[in-house]
Protein backbone atom coordinates (compact mmCIF):
# COMPACT_ATOMS: atom_id res chain seq x y z
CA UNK A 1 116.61 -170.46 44.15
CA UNK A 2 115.68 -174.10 44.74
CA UNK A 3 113.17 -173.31 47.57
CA UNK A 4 110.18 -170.46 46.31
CA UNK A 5 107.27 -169.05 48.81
CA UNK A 6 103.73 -168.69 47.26
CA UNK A 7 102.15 -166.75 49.39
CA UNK A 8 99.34 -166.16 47.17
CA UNK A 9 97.27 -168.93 47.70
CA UNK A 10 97.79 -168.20 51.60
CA UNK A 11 95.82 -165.01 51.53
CA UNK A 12 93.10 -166.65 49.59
CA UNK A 13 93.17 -169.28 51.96
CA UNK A 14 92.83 -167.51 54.94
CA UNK A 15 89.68 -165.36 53.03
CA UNK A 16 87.96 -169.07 52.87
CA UNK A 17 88.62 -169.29 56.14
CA UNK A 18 87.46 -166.47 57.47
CA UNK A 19 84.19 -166.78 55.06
CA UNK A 20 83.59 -170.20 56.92
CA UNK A 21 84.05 -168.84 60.17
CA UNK A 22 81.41 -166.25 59.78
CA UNK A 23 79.09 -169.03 57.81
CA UNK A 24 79.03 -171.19 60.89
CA UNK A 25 78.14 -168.30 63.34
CA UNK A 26 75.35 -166.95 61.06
CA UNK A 27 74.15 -170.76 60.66
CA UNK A 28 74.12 -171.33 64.31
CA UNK A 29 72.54 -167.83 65.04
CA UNK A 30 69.40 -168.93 62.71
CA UNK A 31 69.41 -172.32 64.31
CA UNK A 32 69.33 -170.87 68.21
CA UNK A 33 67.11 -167.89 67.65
CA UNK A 34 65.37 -168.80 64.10
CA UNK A 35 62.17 -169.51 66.41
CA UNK A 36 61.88 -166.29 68.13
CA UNK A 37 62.61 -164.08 65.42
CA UNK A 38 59.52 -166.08 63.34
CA UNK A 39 57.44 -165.49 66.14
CA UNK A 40 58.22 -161.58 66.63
CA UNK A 41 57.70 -160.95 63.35
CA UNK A 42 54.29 -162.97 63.31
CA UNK A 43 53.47 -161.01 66.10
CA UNK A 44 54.48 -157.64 63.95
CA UNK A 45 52.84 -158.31 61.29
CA UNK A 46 49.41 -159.89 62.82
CA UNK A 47 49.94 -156.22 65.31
CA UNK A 48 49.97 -153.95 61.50
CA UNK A 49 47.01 -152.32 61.05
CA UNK A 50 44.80 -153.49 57.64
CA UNK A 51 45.33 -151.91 54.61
């Protein structure tokens, strides 16, 4: 057997991958609505009655 597969490191790989495909998303989801959602919830919490 001169020629082995590990396919070990290819499951782990594709894990990192994935991870940094779902980083990006979430980081450009902040960066397109990051505004609006700190506005709603300024306008939430100035909206809550005083305790």
């Amino acid at each position: 057997m001169l020629y082995t597969t590990y396919e070990d490191g290819q499951g782990l790989a594709e894990y990192a991958l994935l991870l940094m495909l779902i980083a990006i998303v979430l980081i450009l989801i902040v960066a397109i609505f990051g505004g609006q959602v700190a506005s709603l919830f300024s306008s939430v919490i100035s909206a809550w009655p005083a305790m």
